[in-house]
Amino acid sequence: MDKFYITTPIYYVNASPHIGHSYTTIAADAISRFMRLKGKEVFFLTGTDEHGQKILRAAEKEGIGAQEFVDKVVLRYKELWKLLAISHDDFIRTTEKRHKDSVRLVIQTLYEKGDIYLAEYSGWYCTPCEIFWTKTQLDKPVCPDCARPLEELKEKNYFFRMEKYRPWLIEHIRNNQSFIRPVSRRNEVLKFLETPLTDLCISRPKARLSWGIPLSIDEDYVTYVWFDALTNYISALGFGQDESRFRQFWPADVHFLGKDILRQHAVYWPIMLHALGLSPANTVFAHGWWMIGESKMSKSRGNIVDPIEMVKAYGQDAYRYFLLKEIPFGIDGNFSEDLLVTRINSDLANDLGNLYFRTFTMVEKYFSSKVPPVADIDPVFKEKIKNLPIELDKAAEDFNFQGMLSAIWELINIANKYIENSKPWEIYKAGDTKRLENFIYNLVEVLRMITVSIYPFMPTCASSAWKQLGQTKLMEDLNFKNVFTWGLSLPGTEIKKGTPLFPRIEV
Ligand code: MSP
């Protein structure tokens, strides 16, 4: 069976998750569910990044131990993923033994290979970003990434030879068009690789920072948090331990991440893997940021929106739909509740919700809630139904969620027009039962296909709609191969109309 391995970044547990974090995870969930419907064996990984200075400081601020602190905050992530119907197959925490063992092995291997060496270092350090900058890289002690002041440091540390692998990486990116996506990010990385790479400092002296994974090669040091974190993508598969899962799923098909951490994923990580003799992921996809006005939504800017609040107010499915439909995956977008409400009322309540409600009401009124006999497909649907699975595949290949949803909405719009143009109330009045049966059968069939198509995006509502359609099979057991075959709604099936699936939000 074809496999599909997808990952999200592992999130820092220094604070509660916000909309930005939920975005990557929802996108990964939608594509995972889609791939499962395609019959692929999916492994969807998410998790938390629990070591480093930032986390330790957050724990100290709360006056509790680091482990106690991370054990507490991790629950907020786990609860949020439940609330958002995230269907991950594994949740990795960097404080787990299985992860620590892999990290220690990675360092040991690279050290024995001669790719890790000890050297005295002096430079500037950015604590929030946990990045060293050499004095040659900067003209003033201000972090180029976050614009905060840097601290001066001089100490002995372990370094990973990255520059040595720069020519290989450039070649790899050039030979693999879809390695870094979207293409603008690919160009950005190639540009960055035009200048020599400084070797990566991968250790922190324990005396300065104790909250980390001790180096297997020198117990006086702990592992730099990024070196530790990136390894999660293989440690979760059992790298260096029980490797059956690793052999089945590596290389990852895609790493999803925000553009803020592209360099770590498109430069450090592939070089680490290559040095270990492993292939890099097939694709690293960097999406854009959710902004509030002109600034990125982030804890440090204090402009975060709580996803739990949004789900409470508007529902899980509507929230998921909005994030994936509103902006192209890869581009920045503005978040506001006004936009969210407008989107819900137009696409969900008006277009989709009405289509379900009108159809169910008509089946109830005209055929006592029973699906009429199988009818031929109406010419208005023919072309679209033939194309929809192809359009979905094509857009999914590009991780173009907006495109997938637009393709589905075209069918929804055709169906709504079909109702308006067919004037069923007149057919009913004229007593033309055959025509009315054909008309309703067409709508029920089209709704069956629409329901499966929206399932990856809005799994909970799709599952209720599925039940209302009288279907008994679990949606997660469906396979796209059969869905677009005409005539699968069984005549006589009872439609169980419930409350409207997507009620209008009154402002
Ligand atoms: N722990 C590192 C990642 C290690 S991966 C080996 C980290 N964590 S984080 O908690 O800061 O989360 C970063 C990720 O959250 C981003 O890459 C992105 O996926 C998501 N987002 C955080 N803020 C965001 C927005 N405002 N908009 C969109 N996504 C954002 O970095």
mmCIF file of N, CA, C and O in Angstrom, residues 8-12 49-54 94 99 103 106-107 125-132 145 160 162 200-204 209 211-213 222-233 256-269 272:
data_model
loop_
_atom_site.group_PDB
_atom_site.id
_atom_site.type_symbol
_atom_site.label_atom_id
_atom_site.label_comp_id
_atom_site.label_asym_id
_atom_site.label_seq_id
_atom_site.Cartn_x
_atom_site.Cartn_y
_atom_site.Cartn_z
ATOM 1 N N THR A 8 3.794 18.055 11.306
ATOM 2 C CA THR A 8 3.691 19.488 11.630
ATOM 3 C C THR A 8 4.953 19.819 12.425
ATOM 4 O O THR A 8 5.625 18.894 12.900
ATOM 5 N N PRO A 9 5.251 21.107 12.616
ATOM 6 C CA PRO A 9 6.341 21.403 13.554
ATOM 7 C C PRO A 9 5.927 20.883 14.930
ATOM 8 O O PRO A 9 4.736 20.711 15.192
ATOM 9 N N ILE A 10 6.899 20.643 15.778
ATOM 10 C CA ILE A 10 6.514 20.348 17.163
ATOM 11 C C ILE A 10 6.522 21.703 17.870
ATOM 12 O O ILE A 10 7.455 22.488 17.750
ATOM 13 N N TYR A 11 5.437 21.993 18.543
ATOM 14 C CA TYR A 11 5.206 23.347 19.061
ATOM 15 C C TYR A 11 5.873 23.543 20.424
ATOM 16 O O TYR A 11 5.897 22.633 21.254
ATOM 17 N N TYR A 12 6.371 24.753 20.628
ATOM 18 C CA TYR A 12 6.952 25.100 21.932
ATOM 19 C C TYR A 12 5.856 25.127 22.970
ATOM 20 O O TYR A 12 4.787 25.704 22.729
ATOM 21 N N ASP A 49 7.734 20.590 21.477
ATOM 22 C CA ASP A 49 9.152 20.880 21.619
ATOM 23 C C ASP A 49 9.321 21.398 23.041
ATOM 24 O O ASP A 49 8.831 22.482 23.368
ATOM 25 N N GLU A 50 9.971 20.629 23.903
ATOM 26 C CA GLU A 50 9.845 20.907 25.337
ATOM 27 C C GLU A 50 11.137 21.297 26.047
ATOM 28 O O GLU A 50 11.144 21.475 27.253
ATOM 29 N N HIS A 51 12.247 21.370 25.295
ATOM 30 C CA HIS A 51 13.502 21.744 25.962
ATOM 31 C C HIS A 51 13.891 23.186 25.647
ATOM 32 O O HIS A 51 13.254 23.848 24.843
ATOM 33 N N GLY A 52 14.993 23.611 26.279
ATOM 34 C CA GLY A 52 15.573 24.915 25.926
ATOM 35 C C GLY A 52 15.277 26.013 26.926
ATOM 36 O O GLY A 52 14.432 25.883 27.820
ATOM 37 N N GLN A 53 16.009 27.087 26.709
ATOM 38 C CA GLN A 53 15.980 28.232 27.597
ATOM 39 C C GLN A 53 14.580 28.846 27.748
ATOM 40 O O GLN A 53 14.153 29.180 28.844
ATOM 41 N N LYS A 54 13.910 28.962 26.600
ATOM 42 C CA LYS A 54 12.609 29.626 26.584
ATOM 43 C C LYS A 54 11.617 28.918 27.501
ATOM 44 O O LYS A 54 10.880 29.546 28.255
ATOM 45 N N THR A 94 9.453 15.898 23.102
ATOM 46 C CA THR A 94 10.909 15.754 23.105
ATOM 47 C C THR A 94 11.458 15.337 24.469
ATOM 48 O O THR A 94 12.638 15.039 24.590
ATOM 49 N N HIS A 99 12.550 9.653 22.216
ATOM 50 C CA HIS A 99 13.126 10.761 21.465
ATOM 51 C C HIS A 99 14.564 11.031 21.914
ATOM 52 O O HIS A 99 15.469 11.185 21.101
ATOM 53 N N VAL A 103 18.082 11.140 19.680
ATOM 54 C CA VAL A 103 18.928 12.337 19.582
ATOM 55 C C VAL A 103 20.366 11.995 19.979
ATOM 56 O O VAL A 103 21.323 12.386 19.308
ATOM 57 N N VAL A 106 21.989 10.137 17.182
ATOM 58 C CA VAL A 106 22.307 11.002 16.040
ATOM 59 C C VAL A 106 23.640 11.718 16.305
ATOM 60 O O VAL A 106 24.537 11.742 15.460
ATOM 61 N N ILE A 107 23.771 12.265 17.511
ATOM 62 C CA ILE A 107 24.989 13.004 17.828
ATOM 63 C C ILE A 107 26.211 12.084 17.874
ATOM 64 O O ILE A 107 27.271 12.402 17.322
ATOM 65 N N TYR A 125 24.442 35.996 21.221
ATOM 66 C CA TYR A 125 23.434 34.962 21.381
ATOM 67 C C TYR A 125 22.057 35.593 21.577
ATOM 68 O O TYR A 125 21.899 36.520 22.373
ATOM 69 N N CYS A 126 21.087 35.068 20.836
ATOM 70 C CA CYS A 126 19.709 35.536 21.018
ATOM 71 C C CYS A 126 18.959 34.474 21.809
ATOM 72 O O CYS A 126 18.718 33.383 21.314
ATOM 73 N N THR A 127 18.608 34.787 23.042
ATOM 74 C CA THR A 127 17.949 33.796 23.893
ATOM 75 C C THR A 127 16.561 33.413 23.376
ATOM 76 O O THR A 127 16.262 32.227 23.277
ATOM 77 N N PRO A 128 15.712 34.377 23.028
ATOM 78 C CA PRO A 128 14.392 33.962 22.547
ATOM 79 C C PRO A 128 14.462 33.063 21.308
ATOM 80 O O PRO A 128 13.735 32.083 21.207
ATOM 81 N N CYS A 129 15.357 33.381 20.370
ATOM 82 C CA CYS A 129 15.452 32.556 19.151
ATOM 83 C C CYS A 129 16.386 31.372 19.348
ATOM 84 O O CYS A 129 16.405 30.459 18.526
ATOM 85 N N GLU A 130 17.182 31.394 20.382
ATOM 86 C CA GLU A 130 18.197 30.373 20.652
ATOM 87 C C GLU A 130 19.140 30.217 19.460
ATOM 88 O O GLU A 130 19.394 29.115 18.993
ATOM 89 N N ILE A 131 19.615 31.337 18.951
ATOM 90 C CA ILE A 131 20.517 31.298 17.798
ATOM 91 C C ILE A 131 21.778 32.104 18.126
ATOM 92 O O ILE A 131 21.705 33.181 18.721
ATOM 93 N N PHE A 132 22.937 31.545 17.708
ATOM 94 C CA PHE A 132 24.200 32.271 17.808
ATOM 95 C C PHE A 132 24.441 33.066 16.538
ATOM 96 O O PHE A 132 24.120 32.600 15.436
ATOM 97 N N ASP A 145 16.686 38.171 13.302
ATOM 98 C CA ASP A 145 15.398 37.494 13.146
ATOM 99 C C ASP A 145 14.272 38.156 13.937
ATOM 100 O O ASP A 145 13.168 38.286 13.457
ATOM 101 N N PHE A 160 28.565 21.433 14.368
ATOM 102 C CA PHE A 160 28.230 20.494 13.311
ATOM 103 C C PHE A 160 28.686 21.091 11.972
ATOM 104 O O PHE A 160 28.356 22.234 11.663
ATOM 105 N N MET A 162 28.416 22.130 8.733
ATOM 106 C CA MET A 162 27.348 22.300 7.737
ATOM 107 C C MET A 162 27.902 22.758 6.394
ATOM 108 O O MET A 162 27.427 22.332 5.349
ATOM 109 N N LEU A 200 27.075 24.808 12.624
ATOM 110 C CA LEU A 200 25.998 24.992 13.599
ATOM 111 C C LEU A 200 26.446 24.579 14.995
ATOM 112 O O LEU A 200 26.931 23.467 15.204
ATOM 113 N N CYS A 201 26.277 25.507 15.937
ATOM 114 C CA CYS A 201 26.614 25.186 17.320
ATOM 115 C C CYS A 201 25.493 24.310 17.879
ATOM 116 O O CYS A 201 24.351 24.744 17.976
ATOM 117 N N ILE A 202 25.817 23.076 18.225
ATOM 118 C CA ILE A 202 24.743 22.129 18.579
ATOM 119 C C ILE A 202 24.718 21.771 20.065
ATOM 120 O O ILE A 202 24.017 20.853 20.468
ATOM 121 N N SER A 203 25.516 22.498 20.859
ATOM 122 C CA SER A 203 25.509 22.184 22.293
ATOM 123 C C SER A 203 25.324 23.441 23.126
ATOM 124 O O SER A 203 25.503 24.554 22.635
ATOM 125 N N ARG A 204 24.956 23.239 24.385
ATOM 126 C CA ARG A 204 24.919 24.316 25.364
ATOM 127 C C ARG A 204 25.543 23.748 26.630
ATOM 128 O O ARG A 204 25.154 22.636 27.043
ATOM 129 N N LEU A 209 22.772 26.052 30.817
ATOM 130 C CA LEU A 209 21.412 25.587 30.538
ATOM 131 C C LEU A 209 21.327 24.090 30.800
ATOM 132 O O LEU A 209 21.965 23.299 30.123
ATOM 133 N N TRP A 211 18.322 22.365 31.034
ATOM 134 C CA TRP A 211 17.077 21.759 30.539
ATOM 135 C C TRP A 211 17.213 21.332 29.076
ATOM 136 O O TRP A 211 16.854 22.060 28.159
ATOM 137 N N GLY A 212 17.804 20.154 28.897
ATOM 138 C CA GLY A 212 17.999 19.648 27.541
ATOM 139 C C GLY A 212 18.482 18.217 27.585
ATOM 140 O O GLY A 212 18.640 17.630 28.662
ATOM 141 N N ILE A 213 18.731 17.661 26.407
ATOM 142 C CA ILE A 213 19.177 16.268 26.326
ATOM 143 C C ILE A 213 20.699 16.227 26.400
ATOM 144 O O ILE A 213 21.372 16.809 25.542
ATOM 145 N N VAL A 222 24.352 19.944 27.012
ATOM 146 C CA VAL A 222 23.062 19.448 26.505
ATOM 147 C C VAL A 222 22.942 19.853 25.033
ATOM 148 O O VAL A 222 23.667 20.713 24.548
ATOM 149 N N THR A 223 21.987 19.224 24.371
ATOM 150 C CA THR A 223 21.814 19.431 22.929
ATOM 151 C C THR A 223 21.090 20.749 22.644
ATOM 152 O O THR A 223 20.094 21.064 23.312
ATOM 153 N N TYR A 224 21.582 21.466 21.656
ATOM 154 C CA TYR A 224 20.916 22.683 21.187
ATOM 155 C C TYR A 224 19.487 22.332 20.800
ATOM 156 O O TYR A 224 19.238 21.327 20.143
ATOM 157 N N VAL A 225 18.539 23.181 21.189
ATOM 158 C CA VAL A 225 17.130 22.819 21.087
ATOM 159 C C VAL A 225 16.664 22.530 19.653
ATOM 160 O O VAL A 225 15.838 21.642 19.422
ATOM 161 N N TRP A 226 17.210 23.220 18.671
ATOM 162 C CA TRP A 226 16.786 22.938 17.288
ATOM 163 C C TRP A 226 17.297 21.582 16.795
ATOM 164 O O TRP A 226 16.628 20.877 16.066
ATOM 165 N N PHE A 227 18.515 21.237 17.213
ATOM 166 C CA PHE A 227 19.089 19.949 16.816
ATOM 167 C C PHE A 227 18.268 18.816 17.440
ATOM 168 O O PHE A 227 17.988 17.798 16.816
ATOM 169 N N ASP A 228 17.877 19.050 18.664
ATOM 170 C CA ASP A 228 17.011 18.131 19.402
ATOM 171 C C ASP A 228 15.651 18.042 18.698
ATOM 172 O O ASP A 228 15.174 16.954 18.347
ATOM 173 N N ALA A 229 15.046 19.204 18.422
ATOM 174 C CA ALA A 229 13.674 19.229 17.905
ATOM 175 C C ALA A 229 13.540 18.597 16.520
ATOM 176 O O ALA A 229 12.617 17.815 16.273
ATOM 177 N N LEU A 230 14.455 18.926 15.620
ATOM 178 C CA LEU A 230 14.315 18.422 14.247
ATOM 179 C C LEU A 230 14.334 16.894 14.196
ATOM 180 O O LEU A 230 13.665 16.270 13.375
ATOM 181 N N THR A 231 15.093 16.334 15.135
ATOM 182 C CA THR A 231 15.214 14.868 15.160
ATOM 183 C C THR A 231 13.876 14.169 15.438
ATOM 184 O O THR A 231 13.710 12.987 15.166
ATOM 185 N N ASN A 232 12.882 14.933 15.937
ATOM 186 C CA ASN A 232 11.588 14.304 16.254
ATOM 187 C C ASN A 232 10.987 13.580 15.054
ATOM 188 O O ASN A 232 10.284 12.593 15.208
ATOM 189 N N TYR A 233 11.267 14.108 13.855
ATOM 190 C CA TYR A 233 10.633 13.526 12.665
ATOM 191 C C TYR A 233 11.100 12.096 12.402
ATOM 192 O O TYR A 233 10.419 11.350 11.716
ATOM 193 N N PHE A 256 5.077 20.098 6.939
ATOM 194 C CA PHE A 256 4.368 21.397 6.903
ATOM 195 C C PHE A 256 4.954 22.281 7.992
ATOM 196 O O PHE A 256 5.176 21.822 9.120
ATOM 197 N N LEU A 257 5.145 23.554 7.700
ATOM 198 C CA LEU A 257 5.655 24.493 8.693
ATOM 199 C C LEU A 257 5.376 25.913 8.251
ATOM 200 O O LEU A 257 5.049 26.145 7.086
ATOM 201 N N GLY A 258 5.538 26.832 9.185
ATOM 202 C CA GLY A 258 5.381 28.240 8.840
ATOM 203 C C GLY A 258 6.695 28.754 8.267
ATOM 204 O O GLY A 258 7.763 28.206 8.541
ATOM 205 N N LYS A 259 6.621 29.837 7.516
ATOM 206 C CA LYS A 259 7.821 30.351 6.844
ATOM 207 C C LYS A 259 8.877 30.845 7.842
ATOM 208 O O LYS A 259 10.034 31.019 7.484
ATOM 209 N N ASP A 260 8.473 31.040 9.098
ATOM 210 C CA ASP A 260 9.420 31.490 10.130
ATOM 211 C C ASP A 260 10.495 30.449 10.423
ATOM 212 O O ASP A 260 11.564 30.793 10.931
ATOM 213 N N ILE A 261 10.218 29.191 10.124
ATOM 214 C CA ILE A 261 11.207 28.163 10.465
ATOM 215 C C ILE A 261 11.626 27.378 9.219
ATOM 216 O O ILE A 261 11.901 26.176 9.288
ATOM 217 N N LEU A 262 11.671 28.095 8.112
ATOM 218 C CA LEU A 262 12.058 27.459 6.861
ATOM 219 C C LEU A 262 13.534 27.071 6.854
ATOM 220 O O LEU A 262 13.905 25.992 6.424
ATOM 221 N N ARG A 263 14.399 27.983 7.327
ATOM 222 C CA ARG A 263 15.838 27.709 7.248
ATOM 223 C C ARG A 263 16.203 26.434 8.017
ATOM 224 O O ARG A 263 16.968 25.597 7.532
ATOM 225 N N GLN A 264 15.613 26.284 9.190
ATOM 226 C CA GLN A 264 15.921 25.087 9.975
ATOM 227 C C GLN A 264 15.497 23.818 9.225
ATOM 228 O O GLN A 264 16.167 22.800 9.286
ATOM 229 N N HIS A 265 14.363 23.899 8.523
ATOM 230 C CA HIS A 265 13.835 22.700 7.840
ATOM 231 C C HIS A 265 14.405 22.481 6.446
ATOM 232 O O HIS A 265 14.392 21.360 5.952
ATOM 233 N N ALA A 266 14.836 23.555 5.811
ATOM 234 C CA ALA A 266 15.293 23.412 4.420
ATOM 235 C C ALA A 266 16.814 23.469 4.312
ATOM 236 O O ALA A 266 17.366 23.214 3.253
ATOM 237 N N VAL A 267 17.489 23.805 5.419
ATOM 238 C CA VAL A 267 18.958 23.818 5.400
ATOM 239 C C VAL A 267 19.526 22.875 6.470
ATOM 240 O O VAL A 267 20.156 21.877 6.146
ATOM 241 N N TYR A 268 19.261 23.176 7.738
ATOM 242 C CA TYR A 268 19.864 22.344 8.804
ATOM 243 C C TYR A 268 19.430 20.885 8.677
ATOM 244 O O TYR A 268 20.241 19.966 8.725
ATOM 245 N N TRP A 269 18.126 20.707 8.581
ATOM 246 C CA TRP A 269 17.564 19.337 8.671
ATOM 247 C C TRP A 269 18.004 18.440 7.511
ATOM 248 O O TRP A 269 18.498 17.334 7.745
ATOM 249 N N MET A 272 21.577 17.514 8.135
ATOM 250 C CA MET A 272 21.712 16.519 9.217
ATOM 251 C C MET A 272 21.410 15.121 8.688
ATOM 252 O O MET A 272 22.131 14.156 8.947
#
